[in-house]
Short mmCIF file of C-alpha atoms in Angstrom, two decimals:
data_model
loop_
_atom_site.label_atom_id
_atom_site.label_comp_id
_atom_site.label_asym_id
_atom_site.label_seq_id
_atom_site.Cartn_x
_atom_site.Cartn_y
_atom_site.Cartn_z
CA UNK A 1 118.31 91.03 99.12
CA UNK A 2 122.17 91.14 98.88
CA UNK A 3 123.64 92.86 95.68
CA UNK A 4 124.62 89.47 94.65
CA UNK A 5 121.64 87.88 95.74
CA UNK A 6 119.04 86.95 92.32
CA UNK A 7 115.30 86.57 93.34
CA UNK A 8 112.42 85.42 91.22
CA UNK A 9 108.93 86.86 92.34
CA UNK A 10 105.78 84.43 90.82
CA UNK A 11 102.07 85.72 90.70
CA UNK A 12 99.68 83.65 92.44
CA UNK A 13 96.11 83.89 92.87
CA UNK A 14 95.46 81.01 94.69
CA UNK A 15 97.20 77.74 96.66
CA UNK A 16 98.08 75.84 93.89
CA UNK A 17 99.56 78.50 92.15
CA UNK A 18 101.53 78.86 95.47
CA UNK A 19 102.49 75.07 95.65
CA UNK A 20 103.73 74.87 92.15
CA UNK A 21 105.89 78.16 92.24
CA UNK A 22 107.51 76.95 95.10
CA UNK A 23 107.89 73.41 93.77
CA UNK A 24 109.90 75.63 90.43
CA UNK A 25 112.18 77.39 93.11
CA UNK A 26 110.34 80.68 93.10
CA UNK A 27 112.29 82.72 96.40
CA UNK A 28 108.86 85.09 96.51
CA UNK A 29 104.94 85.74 95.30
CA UNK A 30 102.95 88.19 95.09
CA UNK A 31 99.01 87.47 95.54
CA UNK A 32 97.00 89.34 93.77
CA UNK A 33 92.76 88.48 92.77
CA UNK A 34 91.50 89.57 89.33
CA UNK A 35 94.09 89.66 86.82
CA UNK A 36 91.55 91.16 84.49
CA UNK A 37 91.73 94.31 85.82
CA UNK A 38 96.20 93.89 86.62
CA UNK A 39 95.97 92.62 90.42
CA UNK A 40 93.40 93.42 92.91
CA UNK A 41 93.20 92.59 96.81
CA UNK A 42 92.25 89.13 97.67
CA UNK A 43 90.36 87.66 99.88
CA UNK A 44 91.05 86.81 103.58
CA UNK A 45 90.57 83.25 102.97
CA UNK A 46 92.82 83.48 100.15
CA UNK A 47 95.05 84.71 102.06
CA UNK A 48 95.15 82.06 104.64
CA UNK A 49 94.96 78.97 101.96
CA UNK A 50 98.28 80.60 100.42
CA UNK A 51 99.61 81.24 103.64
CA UNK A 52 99.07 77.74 104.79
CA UNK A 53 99.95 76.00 101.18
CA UNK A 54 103.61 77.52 100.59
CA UNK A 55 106.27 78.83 103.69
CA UNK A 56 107.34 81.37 100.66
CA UNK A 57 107.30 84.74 101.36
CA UNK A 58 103.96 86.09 100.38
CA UNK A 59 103.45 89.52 99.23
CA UNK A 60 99.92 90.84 99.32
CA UNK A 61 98.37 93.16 96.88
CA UNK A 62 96.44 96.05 98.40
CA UNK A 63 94.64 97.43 95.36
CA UNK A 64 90.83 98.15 95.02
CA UNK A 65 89.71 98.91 92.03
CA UNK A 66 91.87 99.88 88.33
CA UNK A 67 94.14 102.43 87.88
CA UNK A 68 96.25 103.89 90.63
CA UNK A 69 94.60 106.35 92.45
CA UNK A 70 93.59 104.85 96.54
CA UNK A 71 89.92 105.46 96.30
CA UNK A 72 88.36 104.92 99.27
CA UNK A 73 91.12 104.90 102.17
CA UNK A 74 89.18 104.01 104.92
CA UNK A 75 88.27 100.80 103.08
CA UNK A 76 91.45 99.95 102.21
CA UNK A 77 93.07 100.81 105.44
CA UNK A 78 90.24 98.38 107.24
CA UNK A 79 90.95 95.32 104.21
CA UNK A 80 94.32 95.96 105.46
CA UNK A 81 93.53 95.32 108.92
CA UNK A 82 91.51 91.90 107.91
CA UNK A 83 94.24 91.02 106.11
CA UNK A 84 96.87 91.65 108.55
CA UNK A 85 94.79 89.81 111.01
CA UNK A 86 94.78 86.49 108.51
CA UNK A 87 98.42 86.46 108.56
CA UNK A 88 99.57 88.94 105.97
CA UNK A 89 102.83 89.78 106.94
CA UNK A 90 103.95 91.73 103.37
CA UNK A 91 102.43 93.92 101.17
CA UNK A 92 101.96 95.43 97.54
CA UNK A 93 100.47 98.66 96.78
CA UNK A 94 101.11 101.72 94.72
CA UNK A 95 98.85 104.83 94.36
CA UNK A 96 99.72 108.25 92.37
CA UNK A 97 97.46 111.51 92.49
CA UNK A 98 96.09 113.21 89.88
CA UNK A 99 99.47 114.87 88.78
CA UNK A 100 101.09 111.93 88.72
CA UNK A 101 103.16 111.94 91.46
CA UNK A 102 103.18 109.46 94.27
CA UNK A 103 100.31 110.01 96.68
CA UNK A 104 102.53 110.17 99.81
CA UNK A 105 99.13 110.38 101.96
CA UNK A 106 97.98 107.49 100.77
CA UNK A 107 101.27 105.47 101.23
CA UNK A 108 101.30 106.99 105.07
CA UNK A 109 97.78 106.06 105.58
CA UNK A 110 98.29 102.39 104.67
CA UNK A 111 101.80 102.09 106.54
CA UNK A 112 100.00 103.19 109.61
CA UNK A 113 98.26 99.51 109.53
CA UNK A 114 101.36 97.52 108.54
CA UNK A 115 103.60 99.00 111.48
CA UNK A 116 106.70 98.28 109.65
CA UNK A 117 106.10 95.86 107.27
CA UNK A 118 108.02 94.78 104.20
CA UNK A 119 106.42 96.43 101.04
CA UNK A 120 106.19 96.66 97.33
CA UNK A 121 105.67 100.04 95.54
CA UNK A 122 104.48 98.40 92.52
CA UNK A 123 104.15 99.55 88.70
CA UNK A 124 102.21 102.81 89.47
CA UNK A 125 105.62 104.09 89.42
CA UNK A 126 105.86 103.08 85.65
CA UNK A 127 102.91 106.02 85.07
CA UNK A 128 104.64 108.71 87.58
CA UNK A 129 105.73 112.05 85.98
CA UNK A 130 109.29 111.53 87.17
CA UNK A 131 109.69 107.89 87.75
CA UNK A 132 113.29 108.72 88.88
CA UNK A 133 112.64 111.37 91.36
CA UNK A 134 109.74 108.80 92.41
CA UNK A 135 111.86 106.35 93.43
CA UNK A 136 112.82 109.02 95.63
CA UNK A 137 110.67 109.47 97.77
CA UNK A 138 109.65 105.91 97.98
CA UNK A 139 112.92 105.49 99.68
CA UNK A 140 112.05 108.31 102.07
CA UNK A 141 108.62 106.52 102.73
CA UNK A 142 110.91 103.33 103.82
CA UNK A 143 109.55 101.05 100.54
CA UNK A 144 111.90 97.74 100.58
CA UNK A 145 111.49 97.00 97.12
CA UNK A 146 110.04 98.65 93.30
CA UNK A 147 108.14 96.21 91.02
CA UNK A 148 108.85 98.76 87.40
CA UNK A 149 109.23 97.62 83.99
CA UNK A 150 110.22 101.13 83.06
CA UNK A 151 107.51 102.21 80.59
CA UNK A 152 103.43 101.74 81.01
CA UNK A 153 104.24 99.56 77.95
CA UNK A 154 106.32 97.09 78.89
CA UNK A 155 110.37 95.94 80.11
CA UNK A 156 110.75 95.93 76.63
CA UNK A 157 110.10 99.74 76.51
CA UNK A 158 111.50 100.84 79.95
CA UNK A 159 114.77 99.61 79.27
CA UNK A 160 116.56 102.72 79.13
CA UNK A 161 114.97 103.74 82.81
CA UNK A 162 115.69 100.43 84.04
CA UNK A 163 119.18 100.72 83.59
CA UNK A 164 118.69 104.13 86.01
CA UNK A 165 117.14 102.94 88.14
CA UNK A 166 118.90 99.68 88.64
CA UNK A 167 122.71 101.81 88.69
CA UNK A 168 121.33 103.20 92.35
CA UNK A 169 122.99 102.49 95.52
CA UNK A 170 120.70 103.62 98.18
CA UNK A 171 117.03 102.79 98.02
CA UNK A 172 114.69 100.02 97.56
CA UNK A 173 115.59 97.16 95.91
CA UNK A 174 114.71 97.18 92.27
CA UNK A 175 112.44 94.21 90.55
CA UNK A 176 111.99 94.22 87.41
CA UNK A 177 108.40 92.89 85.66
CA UNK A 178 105.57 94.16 83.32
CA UNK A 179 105.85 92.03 79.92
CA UNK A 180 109.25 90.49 80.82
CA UNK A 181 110.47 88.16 78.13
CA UNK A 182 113.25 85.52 78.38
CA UNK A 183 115.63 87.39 76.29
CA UNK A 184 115.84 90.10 78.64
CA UNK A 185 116.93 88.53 81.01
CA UNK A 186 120.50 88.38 80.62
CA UNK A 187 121.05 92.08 79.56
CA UNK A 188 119.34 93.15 82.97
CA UNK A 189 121.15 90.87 85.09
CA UNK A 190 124.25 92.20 83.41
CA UNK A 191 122.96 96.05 84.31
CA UNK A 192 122.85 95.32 88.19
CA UNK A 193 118.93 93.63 88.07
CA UNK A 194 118.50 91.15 90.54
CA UNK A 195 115.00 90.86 91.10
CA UNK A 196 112.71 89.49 88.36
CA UNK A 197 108.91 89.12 88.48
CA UNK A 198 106.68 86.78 86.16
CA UNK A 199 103.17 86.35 86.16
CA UNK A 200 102.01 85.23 82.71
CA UNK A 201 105.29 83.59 81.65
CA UNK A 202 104.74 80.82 84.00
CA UNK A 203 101.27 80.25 82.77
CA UNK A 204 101.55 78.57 79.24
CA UNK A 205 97.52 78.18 79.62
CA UNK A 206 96.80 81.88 80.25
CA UNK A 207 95.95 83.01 83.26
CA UNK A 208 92.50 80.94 83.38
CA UNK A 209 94.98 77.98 84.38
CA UNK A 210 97.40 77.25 87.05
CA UNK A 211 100.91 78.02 87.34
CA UNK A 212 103.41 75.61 85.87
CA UNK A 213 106.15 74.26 88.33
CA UNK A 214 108.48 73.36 85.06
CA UNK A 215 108.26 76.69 83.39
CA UNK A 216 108.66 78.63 86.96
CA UNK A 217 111.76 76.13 87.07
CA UNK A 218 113.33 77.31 83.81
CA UNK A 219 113.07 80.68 84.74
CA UNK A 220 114.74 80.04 88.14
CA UNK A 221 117.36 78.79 86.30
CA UNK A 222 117.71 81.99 83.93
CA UNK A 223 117.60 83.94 86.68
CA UNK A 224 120.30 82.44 89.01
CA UNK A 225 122.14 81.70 85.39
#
């Protein structure tokens, strides 16, 4: 993504979220099962109806269980595999230790299986010690892009790091998401933001119903504003 370059990131957990987000002018998603517990791996198959439903780019989460520490590596590392193998050609993931810094053997671990894929570091970072010095070593660890809002609680809290974050040169790319309201929108394009990420703003139903191609459509048009 150029630094002029705006891109709007949808949440999809299925096909027709995929056809309707791209039918709003979404540029990316990011698939994701089980937004109960904030975005856990899906499915092969759901992988491959997405795949085949949108020519989007397609972000896949690689997430287990809640919270952010990688559990069971072994099984993650072999869902990454499957996943991989059903066309996954991006990824999302994120995992701190105990101390709250990033868990660079984790990270490692899972690269190993995406031999040089694009990924997200996503909003484990907002729950790092340092989120700052995180960021820096995510861009030693070769991360493309940084799904923050800033805070644990929200854009609307994480401002403040946000603008940081979004003043740095070198690095991944910074998207911004996690509670992101309308309103916002200008202030962080003005501070450098280019990327933007929605999930239940494009759902007026709640997330029980399908994304809505008018209201991904209005935000395109914020975002590119």
């Amino acid at each position: 993504m150029s630094s002029k370059t705006a891109l709007l990131e949808v949440i999809a957990l299925g096909p027709e979220d995929a056809q309707r987000a791209q039918e709003g002018g979404a540029d990316r998603l990011e698939l994701v099962a089980d937004m109960a517990r904030d975005g856990l791996t899906p499915s092969e198959q759901t992988v491959r109806d997405v795949l085949a439903a949108t020519d989007l780019p397609v972000r896949v989460m690689l997430r287990a269980a809640d919270g952010f520490a990688a559990g069971d590596l072994d099984a993650l590392r072999a869902d990454t595999a499957k996943l991989v193998a059903a066309g996954a050609r991006e990824f999302v993931f994120g995992f701190l230790t105990e101390d709250r810094e990033i868990d660079v053997d984790a990270c490692r671990a899972l690269l190993k299986e995406l031999d040089g894929a694009k990924w997200t570091f996503h909003r484990a970072i907002d729950r790092a010690r340092d989120p700052l010095a995180a960021f820096d070593v995510l861009t030693e660890l070769g991360c493309d892009t940084v799904l923050a809002a800033g805070s644990p609680h929200g854009v609307g809290s994480g401002l403040s790091v946000l603008q940081q974050l979004a003043r740095r040169t070198e690095g991944p790319s910074l998207l911004v998401g996690g509670g992101l309201r309308a309103q916002q929108v200008h202030l962080l394009r003005a501070g450098g933001v280019r990327g933007l990420h929605v999930g239940s703003a494009v759902r007026p139903g709640g997330w029980a119903s399908p994304v809505d191609a008018a209201a991904v459509r209005e935000w395109a048009t914020l975002v590119n504003a």
